[in-house]
Amino acid sequence: MWYDLPRNEKDDYKSLITNFASLSEAFAQKAVDSNDIVAPIVNSKFQETVFQKCFHAYAEDISNTSYDASINTKSKKYLIGIKTFGINSGDQKVAQFKAISSTNEWSNLLNQIQNNAGNLKKKEEINKVNCELYLELAKKIAKARNERIESSKKNLRGFKVDDTDTLAEVEAVYHVLMPSSKNETASISVGETSYPTIDISNLKICGCTTAKNPKNFLFTDGKHKYKYNAADSQLLMDFDNKNIVCENWKVSYVDDAFDFFQNMGSNLAEKSLESHSWLLEVQPYSGFNAFYGQSKLGSKNNEREKRIQNIINNYGSVLISENQYERVVKLLKELLLTKWSTKDAKELMVSKRDELMQVLQSIDDNEKLIKDIRTAVYRPTNELELRIPDAYKFHQKYPYFFTEHSIFKPGTKKCVKDKKLRSFKLKFVPSGKIIDAYINQDNGKAIESLGSQKILGEWILRDIFQLPPYEPLTEEKMLELGINGTRLTKNKDAIELAFIWIDSKNPPEDFWKKEKN
């Protein structure tokens, strides 16, 4: 990528970065009479902003994404991870799995690795007894890492990555600035290396890092070398620092950095935007998993009975043996002609629906049959509503967050009939796509896309959570992707919707939670 960028833009980037670094002596902790050469400082946030400005890149690090920026040129698309670390630094953090590492699958593997190591003193012995366990854990790490990357690709702001893009058209890279070390000639090296998903089919275990810490281990996929640190649940990568250098910039320090700061003007801080975040709640038959509830088919005028008869007429014994025919008809009647109201009843409904789908899977050339029956016994796959916790109290406390007027009928908890009075623009972050949405249901508890619920459902279920149709969202899936919450931010043109990770022990300032009665 670096060699494809315009020279004038790279010169502007170099000027801004080195000018910032020229003030490094103001931040250095050293004695007044010291002759030490301080290491240049590159502020990571400043670096990201400058990169976006100079190369007309889109900021992607707005929500739960794996990339920091994207560039869409006429000839190529670039997805970019931006980093800064010393030229002589070791492995660098590229992902963290703090939440998912506490699940039974991961913790059991780590405990086994520790127990197997026992009193063994040599790394070779530890590697031998734990080789298979290291490989199993490496696969889980790689899968979680890859899923996050794929989820991020679906929500890029700069452009969309889809099946029409070829590998030649889209390239993911790490762009790195690497300052020199203390007492070296002050300079900043520009580095670049590939940013691929981990090749799970080509994993090779390099063994534990030390005999004292057998749970920390190294592995490679033939493209990059990785290290897993169990204590922090971090995945680190060897950037091969000195072998990825594309360019080197000399840094000259200003004579008196303190005088420079003393004479700077100050800017007024911008007024912060109103935002609210909350933890996502996974329900078995509603919300994100609305499709999992009982059929949405109408029951008037024997509509359900007619649908069953229509399936029988279209397929009958032509595609189904006599035994299969009887089972399918029996299960269809049970599923569509029974009202599943209680929790126990719904669990029975799910088991019968699973049984029906297993029968259908045993039939050859059955794609159209399965599609027709799935449509009958499930709700629409992309149907989704985003729930607001303790919704009525939220709307009472923040009555004008979504709209400029009350969304409720006077003296009730029911929404006004006119959807326009409770609709607003909803902007997906970081992709930037804007749709029409509205507040719906009693207490104003649901956010839905206007016109069709599938608009919101397709983005959240298929792109954010990477779920195939008919697969329910689970707590485990959210842990894998590092998503357990959402944030709504009120901007001048729309309400921005982002999916995030919330530390429940240290929630953000804008956190909204359901109050206990």
Short mmCIF file of C-alpha atoms in Angstrom, two decimals:
data_model
loop_
_atom_site.label_atom_id
_atom_site.label_comp_id
_atom_site.label_asym_id
_atom_site.label_seq_id
_atom_site.Cartn_x
_atom_site.Cartn_y
_atom_site.Cartn_z
CA MET A 1 0.00 0.00 0.00
CA TRP A 2 2.71 2.50 1.04
CA TYR A 3 4.30 2.51 -2.40
CA ASP A 4 0.90 3.07 -4.05
CA LEU A 5 0.11 6.23 -2.06
CA PRO A 6 0.76 9.64 -3.70
CA ARG A 7 4.14 11.18 -2.85
CA ASN A 8 2.69 14.58 -1.96
CA GLU A 9 0.27 12.95 0.52
CA LYS A 10 3.09 10.92 2.09
CA ASP A 11 5.14 14.12 2.45
CA ASP A 12 2.25 15.84 4.27
CA TYR A 13 1.91 12.80 6.54
CA LYS A 14 5.66 12.78 7.25
CA SER A 15 5.64 16.51 8.04
CA LEU A 16 2.78 16.28 10.56
CA ILE A 17 4.17 13.18 12.31
CA THR A 18 7.76 14.43 12.55
CA ASN A 19 6.65 17.92 13.65
CA PHE A 20 4.67 16.33 16.50
CA ALA A 21 7.67 14.13 17.36
CA SER A 22 9.95 17.19 17.39
CA LEU A 23 8.30 18.16 20.70
CA SER A 24 9.18 14.83 22.35
CA GLU A 25 11.69 16.37 24.74
CA ALA A 26 8.82 18.07 26.57
CA PHE A 27 7.46 14.63 27.53
CA ALA A 28 10.76 12.95 28.36
CA GLN A 29 11.55 12.18 32.01
CA LYS A 30 15.25 12.94 32.33
CA ALA A 31 17.66 15.00 34.41
CA VAL A 32 18.28 18.59 33.29
CA ASP A 33 21.99 18.00 32.73
CA SER A 34 21.52 14.67 31.00
CA ASN A 35 23.00 14.20 27.54
CA ASP A 36 20.64 11.33 26.71
CA ILE A 37 18.89 11.37 23.34
CA VAL A 38 15.19 10.87 23.95
CA ALA A 39 13.14 8.51 21.80
CA PRO A 40 10.68 10.23 19.44
CA ILE A 41 7.06 10.08 20.57
CA VAL A 42 4.23 9.15 18.20
CA ASN A 43 0.79 9.51 19.73
CA SER A 44 -1.40 6.69 18.35
CA LYS A 45 -4.65 8.71 18.21
CA PHE A 46 -2.88 11.62 16.52
CA GLN A 47 -1.33 9.16 14.07
CA GLU A 48 -4.74 7.72 13.12
CA THR A 49 -6.27 11.17 12.61
CA VAL A 50 -3.34 12.40 10.54
CA PHE A 51 -3.38 9.23 8.42
CA GLN A 52 -7.07 9.74 7.66
CA LYS A 53 -6.56 13.42 6.83
CA CYS A 54 -3.52 13.04 4.57
CA PHE A 55 -4.65 9.97 2.62
CA HIS A 56 -8.39 10.79 2.53
CA ALA A 57 -9.05 7.58 4.43
CA TYR A 58 -12.27 6.69 6.23
CA ALA A 59 -12.14 6.21 9.99
CA GLU A 60 -13.18 2.64 10.79
CA ASP A 61 -12.19 2.47 14.46
CA ILE A 62 -15.52 3.92 15.61
CA SER A 63 -17.13 0.82 17.03
CA ASN A 64 -16.31 -2.83 17.54
CA THR A 65 -14.12 -3.14 14.42
CA SER A 66 -10.80 -4.81 13.58
CA TYR A 67 -9.62 -2.02 11.28
CA ASP A 68 -8.66 1.58 11.96
CA ALA A 69 -9.06 3.01 8.46
CA SER A 70 -9.92 2.19 4.87
CA ILE A 71 -8.85 3.69 1.55
CA ASN A 72 -10.86 3.22 -1.63
CA THR A 73 -8.77 4.10 -4.69
CA LYS A 74 -9.87 3.55 -8.28
CA SER A 75 -7.56 0.58 -8.68
CA LYS A 76 -7.53 -0.96 -5.20
CA LYS A 77 -9.25 -1.06 -1.82
CA TYR A 78 -7.20 -1.13 1.37
CA LEU A 79 -8.24 -2.16 4.89
CA ILE A 80 -5.75 -0.81 7.38
CA GLY A 81 -4.73 -1.53 10.94
CA ILE A 82 -2.68 1.40 12.27
CA LYS A 83 -0.05 0.84 14.97
CA THR A 84 2.93 2.51 16.58
CA PHE A 85 5.67 0.85 18.63
CA GLY A 86 9.43 1.08 19.04
CA ILE A 87 11.64 -0.28 16.29
CA ASN A 88 13.28 -2.56 18.85
CA SER A 89 10.01 -3.67 20.48
CA GLY A 90 8.85 -7.27 20.68
CA ASP A 91 5.50 -8.87 19.86
CA GLN A 92 2.47 -6.55 19.67
CA LYS A 93 -1.11 -7.05 20.80
CA VAL A 94 -3.54 -7.56 17.89
CA ALA A 95 -6.60 -8.93 19.74
CA GLN A 96 -7.95 -9.66 23.21
CA PHE A 97 -10.42 -12.35 24.22
CA LYS A 98 -11.04 -11.42 27.84
CA ALA A 99 -14.71 -12.41 27.87
CA ILE A 100 -14.59 -15.56 25.77
CA SER A 101 -11.48 -16.90 27.55
CA SER A 102 -13.51 -17.25 30.75
CA THR A 103 -15.92 -19.72 29.14
CA ASN A 104 -15.69 -23.38 30.10
CA GLU A 105 -14.23 -24.46 26.75
CA TRP A 106 -11.23 -22.16 26.98
CA SER A 107 -10.68 -22.32 30.75
CA ASN A 108 -10.85 -26.13 30.74
CA LEU A 109 -8.20 -26.30 28.03
CA LEU A 110 -5.95 -23.87 29.90
CA ASN A 111 -6.37 -25.81 33.16
CA GLN A 112 -5.50 -29.04 31.37
CA ILE A 113 -2.38 -27.44 29.90
CA GLN A 114 -1.31 -26.25 33.36
CA ASN A 115 -2.03 -29.63 34.98
CA ASN A 116 -0.19 -31.55 32.26
CA ALA A 117 2.88 -29.39 32.78
CA GLY A 118 2.85 -30.35 36.46
CA ASN A 119 6.40 -30.44 37.77
CA LEU A 120 8.02 -30.62 34.34
CA LYS A 121 11.03 -28.33 34.09
CA LYS A 122 11.90 -28.41 30.39
CA LYS A 123 9.97 -26.69 27.62
CA GLU A 124 10.44 -29.70 25.33
CA GLU A 125 8.67 -31.97 27.83
CA ILE A 126 5.82 -29.49 28.31
CA ASN A 127 5.40 -29.04 24.57
CA LYS A 128 5.20 -32.79 24.06
CA VAL A 129 2.41 -33.40 26.59
CA ASN A 130 0.46 -30.27 25.55
CA CYS A 131 0.93 -30.25 21.79
CA GLU A 132 -2.63 -31.34 20.96
CA LEU A 133 -4.13 -29.01 23.55
CA TYR A 134 -2.12 -26.07 22.20
CA LEU A 135 -3.37 -26.85 18.70
CA GLU A 136 -6.99 -27.10 19.86
CA LEU A 137 -6.76 -23.76 21.69
CA ALA A 138 -4.92 -22.13 18.75
CA LYS A 139 -7.82 -23.13 16.48
CA LYS A 140 -10.34 -21.55 18.85
CA ILE A 141 -8.24 -18.37 19.05
CA ALA A 142 -7.92 -18.24 15.26
CA LYS A 143 -11.66 -18.83 14.76
CA ALA A 144 -12.59 -16.02 17.16
CA ARG A 145 -10.03 -13.70 15.56
CA ASN A 146 -11.24 -14.48 12.03
CA GLU A 147 -14.92 -14.01 12.94
CA ARG A 148 -14.19 -10.55 14.31
CA ILE A 149 -12.33 -9.62 11.14
CA GLU A 150 -15.15 -10.88 8.91
CA SER A 151 -17.74 -9.05 11.01
CA SER A 152 -15.71 -5.83 10.62
CA LYS A 153 -15.50 -6.23 6.83
CA LYS A 154 -19.30 -6.17 6.62
CA ASN A 155 -19.49 -2.80 8.35
CA LEU A 156 -16.78 -0.74 6.73
CA ARG A 157 -17.56 2.93 6.29
CA GLY A 158 -15.28 3.51 3.33
CA PHE A 159 -16.59 0.75 1.10
CA LYS A 160 -18.27 -2.63 1.06
CA VAL A 161 -16.40 -5.93 0.73
CA ASP A 162 -18.58 -8.48 -1.01
CA ASP A 163 -18.38 -11.55 -3.21
CA THR A 164 -17.67 -9.45 -6.30
CA ASP A 165 -14.38 -8.20 -4.87
CA THR A 166 -11.30 -10.21 -5.84
CA LEU A 167 -8.18 -10.64 -3.74
CA ALA A 168 -6.42 -8.29 -6.14
CA GLU A 169 -8.98 -5.54 -5.48
CA VAL A 170 -8.93 -5.69 -1.65
CA GLU A 171 -5.81 -5.79 0.48
CA ALA A 172 -5.61 -5.70 4.28
CA VAL A 173 -2.38 -4.33 5.75
CA TYR A 174 -0.87 -3.14 9.01
CA HIS A 175 0.62 0.34 8.69
CA VAL A 176 3.21 0.89 11.42
CA LEU A 177 5.28 3.83 12.67
CA MET A 178 8.32 2.66 14.66
CA PRO A 179 10.29 5.34 16.58
CA SER A 180 13.98 4.77 17.32
CA SER A 181 15.10 3.86 20.85
CA LYS A 182 16.63 6.08 23.50
CA ASN A 183 20.18 7.26 22.71
CA GLU A 184 19.84 6.33 19.04
CA THR A 185 19.77 8.95 16.27
CA ALA A 186 16.19 10.21 16.45
CA SER A 187 14.12 8.78 13.60
CA ILE A 188 10.81 7.13 12.76
CA SER A 189 10.62 4.07 10.50
CA VAL A 190 7.53 3.47 8.37
CA GLY A 191 6.63 -0.22 8.23
CA GLU A 192 4.03 -2.32 6.48
CA THR A 193 3.01 -5.97 6.70
CA SER A 194 0.02 -8.08 5.69
CA TYR A 195 -3.14 -8.26 7.80
CA PRO A 196 -4.79 -11.57 6.85
CA THR A 197 -7.16 -13.82 8.71
CA ILE A 198 -5.35 -16.70 10.43
CA ASP A 199 -4.99 -19.77 8.19
CA ILE A 200 -6.51 -22.41 10.50
CA SER A 201 -5.67 -25.25 8.11
CA ASN A 202 -1.96 -24.41 8.31
CA LEU A 203 -1.47 -23.93 12.06
CA LYS A 204 1.78 -25.14 13.60
CA ILE A 205 2.55 -25.03 17.32
CA CYS A 206 5.92 -23.58 18.32
CA GLY A 207 5.48 -24.41 22.00
CA CYS A 208 5.25 -22.61 25.32
CA THR A 209 7.09 -19.34 25.87
CA THR A 210 8.67 -20.49 29.16
CA ALA A 211 8.49 -23.57 31.36
CA LYS A 212 7.19 -21.42 34.22
CA ASN A 213 4.22 -20.22 32.15
CA PRO A 214 3.03 -23.22 30.10
CA LYS A 215 -0.32 -21.54 29.33
CA ASN A 216 1.48 -18.91 27.24
CA PHE A 217 2.41 -20.41 23.88
CA LEU A 218 3.52 -19.61 20.34
CA PHE A 219 2.07 -20.70 17.01
CA THR A 220 2.27 -19.79 13.34
CA ASP A 221 0.08 -20.13 10.25
CA GLY A 222 2.97 -19.75 7.81
CA LYS A 223 2.19 -16.05 7.28
CA HIS A 224 2.75 -14.61 10.75
CA LYS A 225 3.99 -15.78 14.14
CA TYR A 226 1.60 -15.38 17.07
CA LYS A 227 1.80 -15.57 20.85
CA TYR A 228 -1.11 -16.15 23.23
CA ASN A 229 -0.80 -14.64 26.71
CA ALA A 230 -3.29 -16.43 28.97
CA ALA A 231 -3.12 -14.01 31.91
CA ASP A 232 -4.45 -11.11 29.81
CA SER A 233 -6.20 -13.27 27.19
CA GLN A 234 -4.22 -11.42 24.56
CA LEU A 235 -3.14 -12.48 21.08
CA LEU A 236 0.16 -10.90 20.08
CA MET A 237 1.91 -10.92 16.71
CA ASP A 238 5.56 -10.76 15.67
CA PHE A 239 5.75 -7.83 13.24
CA ASP A 240 9.34 -8.65 12.22
CA ASN A 241 10.00 -4.94 12.77
CA LYS A 242 13.28 -4.28 10.96
CA ASN A 243 12.33 -6.36 7.93
CA ILE A 244 9.10 -4.48 7.15
CA VAL A 245 10.60 -0.96 6.92
CA CYS A 246 9.52 0.97 3.81
CA GLU A 247 10.95 4.38 4.68
CA ASN A 248 12.89 6.16 7.45
CA TRP A 249 12.32 9.73 8.64
CA LYS A 250 14.85 11.81 10.58
CA VAL A 251 13.44 13.72 13.57
CA SER A 252 14.89 17.09 14.67
CA TYR A 253 13.86 18.32 18.12
CA VAL A 254 12.82 21.97 18.67
CA ASP A 255 15.14 24.02 20.88
CA ASP A 256 12.57 24.70 23.60
CA ALA A 257 9.47 22.54 23.50
CA PHE A 258 8.10 24.06 26.70
CA ASP A 259 8.19 27.55 25.22
CA PHE A 260 6.29 26.24 22.19
CA PHE A 261 3.49 24.88 24.38
CA GLN A 262 3.44 27.96 26.58
CA ASN A 263 2.65 30.18 23.62
CA MET A 264 0.01 27.99 22.06
CA GLY A 265 -3.60 29.12 22.01
CA SER A 266 -6.26 26.86 23.47
CA ASN A 267 -9.38 25.66 21.72
CA LEU A 268 -12.74 25.43 23.38
CA ALA A 269 -13.86 21.86 23.91
CA GLU A 270 -16.74 20.81 21.74
CA LYS A 271 -20.00 20.00 23.41
CA SER A 272 -20.30 16.26 23.82
CA LEU A 273 -23.10 14.43 22.05
CA GLU A 274 -25.90 12.73 23.99
CA SER A 275 -25.51 8.96 23.99
CA HIS A 276 -26.91 5.91 25.80
CA SER A 277 -25.47 2.41 25.98
CA TRP A 278 -26.83 -0.81 27.41
CA LEU A 279 -26.15 -4.52 27.58
CA LEU A 280 -27.82 -6.72 25.00
CA GLU A 281 -30.28 -9.29 26.27
CA VAL A 282 -30.62 -12.52 24.30
CA GLN A 283 -34.16 -13.88 24.39
CA PRO A 284 -35.01 -17.35 23.03
CA TYR A 285 -38.08 -16.36 20.96
CA SER A 286 -37.97 -12.58 20.51
CA GLY A 287 -35.64 -9.65 19.94
CA PHE A 288 -32.63 -10.93 18.02
CA ASN A 289 -34.21 -14.39 17.87
CA ALA A 290 -37.71 -13.36 16.81
CA PHE A 291 -37.57 -15.87 13.93
CA TYR A 292 -37.32 -18.67 16.51
CA GLY A 293 -40.82 -18.02 17.82
CA GLN A 294 -43.96 -19.74 16.62
CA SER A 295 -45.20 -19.28 13.08
CA LYS A 296 -46.52 -15.90 11.99
CA LEU A 297 -49.09 -17.44 9.65
CA GLY A 298 -52.60 -16.09 10.12
CA SER A 299 -55.24 -18.39 11.57
CA LYS A 300 -58.40 -16.78 10.14
CA ASN A 301 -60.36 -18.56 7.41
CA ASN A 302 -58.44 -21.78 8.08
CA GLU A 303 -55.31 -20.24 6.58
CA ARG A 304 -53.01 -22.64 8.42
CA GLU A 305 -55.00 -25.71 7.45
CA LYS A 306 -54.92 -24.51 3.83
CA ARG A 307 -51.15 -24.06 4.01
CA ILE A 308 -50.68 -27.63 5.26
CA GLN A 309 -52.90 -28.97 2.50
CA ASN A 310 -51.00 -26.93 -0.07
CA ILE A 311 -47.70 -28.50 1.06
CA ILE A 312 -49.26 -31.97 0.87
CA ASN A 313 -50.60 -31.29 -2.62
CA ASN A 314 -47.28 -29.94 -3.90
CA TYR A 315 -45.04 -32.66 -2.51
CA GLY A 316 -47.05 -35.52 -0.99
CA SER A 317 -45.77 -38.99 -1.73
CA VAL A 318 -43.74 -37.86 -4.76
CA LEU A 319 -40.81 -36.74 -2.60
CA ILE A 320 -41.66 -38.44 0.67
CA SER A 321 -41.97 -42.12 1.55
CA GLU A 322 -45.14 -43.24 3.31
CA ASN A 323 -43.50 -43.16 6.75
CA GLN A 324 -41.92 -39.76 6.12
CA TYR A 325 -45.18 -38.46 4.70
CA GLU A 326 -47.07 -39.38 7.88
CA ARG A 327 -44.43 -37.88 10.18
CA VAL A 328 -44.20 -34.63 8.23
CA VAL A 329 -48.00 -34.15 8.11
CA LYS A 330 -48.36 -35.02 11.80
CA LEU A 331 -45.60 -32.58 12.86
CA LEU A 332 -46.88 -29.83 10.58
CA LYS A 333 -50.35 -30.08 12.10
CA GLU A 334 -48.95 -30.04 15.63
CA LEU A 335 -46.72 -27.04 14.94
CA LEU A 336 -49.24 -24.93 13.05
CA LEU A 337 -52.52 -25.84 14.74
CA THR A 338 -51.33 -25.65 18.37
CA LYS A 339 -50.97 -22.45 20.36
CA TRP A 340 -47.59 -22.50 22.10
CA SER A 341 -48.04 -20.01 24.94
CA THR A 342 -45.98 -21.10 27.96
CA LYS A 343 -42.23 -21.50 28.24
CA ASP A 344 -42.53 -25.29 28.47
CA ALA A 345 -44.85 -25.34 25.46
CA LYS A 346 -42.40 -23.28 23.41
CA GLU A 347 -39.55 -25.64 24.30
CA LEU A 348 -41.71 -28.54 23.11
CA MET A 349 -42.46 -26.59 19.92
CA VAL A 350 -38.73 -26.17 19.25
CA SER A 351 -38.04 -29.88 19.78
CA LYS A 352 -40.86 -30.84 17.37
CA ARG A 353 -39.65 -28.32 14.82
CA ASP A 354 -36.13 -29.75 15.08
CA GLU A 355 -37.58 -33.23 14.60
CA LEU A 356 -39.43 -32.05 11.49
CA MET A 357 -36.28 -30.52 10.00
CA GLN A 358 -34.32 -33.72 10.67
CA VAL A 359 -36.92 -35.71 8.74
CA LEU A 360 -36.70 -33.28 5.83
CA GLN A 361 -32.88 -33.45 5.80
CA SER A 362 -33.10 -37.18 5.10
CA ILE A 363 -34.96 -36.57 1.83
CA ASP A 364 -32.97 -36.21 -1.41
CA ASP A 365 -33.41 -33.18 -3.70
CA ASN A 366 -35.45 -31.43 -1.04
CA GLU A 367 -34.29 -27.78 -1.11
CA LYS A 368 -37.62 -26.34 -2.27
CA LEU A 369 -39.56 -28.55 0.16
CA ILE A 370 -37.41 -27.47 3.10
CA LYS A 371 -37.71 -23.82 2.09
CA ASP A 372 -41.52 -23.97 1.90
CA ILE A 373 -41.87 -25.76 5.23
CA ARG A 374 -39.33 -23.54 6.99
CA THR A 375 -41.25 -20.49 5.82
CA ALA A 376 -44.40 -22.00 7.32
CA VAL A 377 -43.08 -23.09 10.74
CA TYR A 378 -40.59 -20.27 11.45
CA ARG A 379 -41.09 -16.55 11.53
CA PRO A 380 -39.20 -14.53 8.85
CA THR A 381 -35.44 -15.10 9.30
CA ASN A 382 -34.46 -11.43 9.21
CA GLU A 383 -37.25 -10.20 11.46
CA LEU A 384 -35.67 -8.29 14.32
CA GLU A 385 -36.40 -5.67 16.91
CA LEU A 386 -33.80 -3.95 19.08
CA ARG A 387 -35.06 -3.80 22.66
CA ILE A 388 -34.65 -0.81 24.99
CA PRO A 389 -34.25 -1.93 28.63
CA ASP A 390 -36.86 -0.51 31.00
CA ALA A 391 -38.19 1.35 27.98
CA TYR A 392 -41.00 3.40 29.52
CA LYS A 393 -38.69 4.88 32.15
CA PHE A 394 -36.10 5.58 29.48
CA HIS A 395 -38.62 7.55 27.39
CA GLN A 396 -39.81 9.41 30.48
CA LYS A 397 -36.26 10.42 31.41
CA TYR A 398 -35.18 11.20 27.84
CA PRO A 399 -38.46 12.09 26.06
CA TYR A 400 -36.81 13.89 23.14
CA PHE A 401 -33.89 11.59 22.42
CA PHE A 402 -35.52 9.87 19.43
CA THR A 403 -38.15 12.46 18.45
CA GLU A 404 -39.08 16.06 19.17
CA HIS A 405 -42.41 15.08 20.75
CA SER A 406 -43.90 12.39 22.96
CA ILE A 407 -44.30 8.98 21.34
CA PHE A 408 -47.12 7.94 23.73
CA LYS A 409 -50.86 8.45 23.73
CA PRO A 410 -51.70 10.83 26.59
CA GLY A 411 -51.99 9.01 29.94
CA THR A 412 -50.99 5.62 28.51
CA LYS A 413 -47.94 3.49 27.78
CA LYS A 414 -49.13 2.83 24.24
CA CYS A 415 -47.45 4.44 21.25
CA VAL A 416 -49.35 6.99 19.15
CA LYS A 417 -50.86 5.45 16.02
CA ASP A 418 -49.05 7.60 13.46
CA LYS A 419 -45.62 6.01 12.89
CA LYS A 420 -44.26 9.32 11.57
CA LEU A 421 -44.60 10.79 15.05
CA ARG A 422 -42.29 8.10 16.45
CA SER A 423 -39.88 7.67 13.56
CA PHE A 424 -36.29 8.88 13.15
CA LYS A 425 -33.17 8.39 11.03
CA LEU A 426 -30.95 5.52 12.23
CA LYS A 427 -27.31 5.47 11.13
CA PHE A 428 -25.27 2.27 11.27
CA VAL A 429 -21.76 2.76 12.71
CA PRO A 430 -19.22 2.33 11.28
CA SER A 431 -20.69 1.62 7.83
CA GLY A 432 -22.49 5.00 7.71
CA LYS A 433 -25.67 3.64 6.08
CA ILE A 434 -28.82 5.52 7.15
CA ILE A 435 -32.29 3.96 7.31
CA ASP A 436 -35.72 5.03 8.57
CA ALA A 437 -36.57 3.51 11.94
CA TYR A 438 -39.28 3.97 14.55
CA ILE A 439 -40.21 3.16 18.15
CA ASN A 440 -42.83 0.42 18.43
CA GLN A 441 -44.83 -1.77 20.85
CA ASP A 442 -46.17 -1.09 24.35
CA ASN A 443 -43.86 0.99 26.55
CA GLY A 444 -41.97 1.95 23.37
CA LYS A 445 -39.69 -1.01 24.02
CA ALA A 446 -38.68 -1.87 20.42
CA ILE A 447 -36.63 -0.14 17.76
CA GLU A 448 -37.62 -1.42 14.31
CA SER A 449 -36.76 -0.50 10.75
CA LEU A 450 -39.60 1.35 9.04
CA GLY A 451 -41.26 -0.43 6.15
CA SER A 452 -39.70 -3.83 6.77
CA GLN A 453 -38.12 -5.35 9.86
CA LYS A 454 -35.68 -7.27 7.65
CA ILE A 455 -33.64 -4.11 6.89
CA LEU A 456 -32.40 -3.90 10.46
CA GLY A 457 -32.31 -7.68 10.81
CA GLU A 458 -30.11 -8.28 7.78
CA TRP A 459 -27.49 -5.80 9.01
CA ILE A 460 -27.40 -6.98 12.61
CA LEU A 461 -27.88 -10.74 12.24
CA ARG A 462 -26.01 -11.40 8.98
CA ASP A 463 -23.31 -8.73 9.02
CA ILE A 464 -22.63 -7.86 12.67
CA PHE A 465 -23.13 -11.29 14.26
CA GLN A 466 -22.22 -13.34 11.15
CA LEU A 467 -25.18 -15.69 11.66
CA PRO A 468 -26.50 -17.88 8.85
CA PRO A 469 -30.31 -17.99 8.51
CA TYR A 470 -32.12 -20.03 11.17
CA GLU A 471 -29.19 -19.97 13.61
CA PRO A 472 -30.13 -18.25 16.90
CA LEU A 473 -27.91 -15.65 18.54
CA THR A 474 -26.36 -16.94 21.78
CA GLU A 475 -24.29 -15.50 24.60
CA GLU A 476 -21.40 -17.66 23.37
CA LYS A 477 -21.55 -16.08 19.91
CA MET A 478 -21.46 -12.59 21.39
CA LEU A 479 -18.42 -13.55 23.45
CA GLU A 480 -16.66 -14.84 20.34
CA LEU A 481 -17.16 -11.52 18.56
CA GLY A 482 -16.48 -9.32 21.58
CA ILE A 483 -19.94 -7.73 21.43
CA ASN A 484 -22.34 -7.57 24.37
CA GLY A 485 -23.78 -4.09 24.17
CA THR A 486 -25.03 -1.29 21.98
CA ARG A 487 -24.65 2.48 21.99
CA LEU A 488 -27.05 5.02 20.51
CA THR A 489 -25.63 8.51 19.92
CA LYS A 490 -27.77 11.49 18.95
CA ASN A 491 -26.15 13.41 16.11
CA LYS A 492 -27.54 16.26 14.07
CA ASP A 493 -28.56 14.09 11.11
CA ALA A 494 -29.41 10.76 12.76
CA ILE A 495 -29.30 8.49 15.79
CA GLU A 496 -26.06 6.51 15.41
CA LEU A 497 -26.18 2.81 16.30
CA ALA A 498 -22.99 0.96 17.22
CA PHE A 499 -22.33 -2.46 18.74
CA ILE A 500 -19.72 -2.46 21.50
CA TRP A 501 -18.28 -4.36 24.45
CA ILE A 502 -19.35 -3.17 27.92
CA ASP A 503 -17.44 -4.12 31.05
CA SER A 504 -20.30 -4.65 33.51
CA LYS A 505 -17.94 -4.04 36.45
CA ASN A 506 -16.84 -0.72 35.00
CA PRO A 507 -19.72 0.50 32.79
CA PRO A 508 -19.40 3.67 30.65
CA GLU A 509 -20.80 7.01 31.81
CA ASP A 510 -23.72 6.77 29.39
CA PHE A 511 -24.76 3.31 30.60
CA TRP A 512 -28.53 2.70 30.92
CA LYS A 513 -29.69 -0.36 32.78
CA LYS A 514 -33.01 -1.90 33.69
CA GLU A 515 -33.98 -0.83 37.18
CA LYS A 516 -35.00 -3.45 39.72
CA ASN A 517 -38.56 -3.18 40.99
#
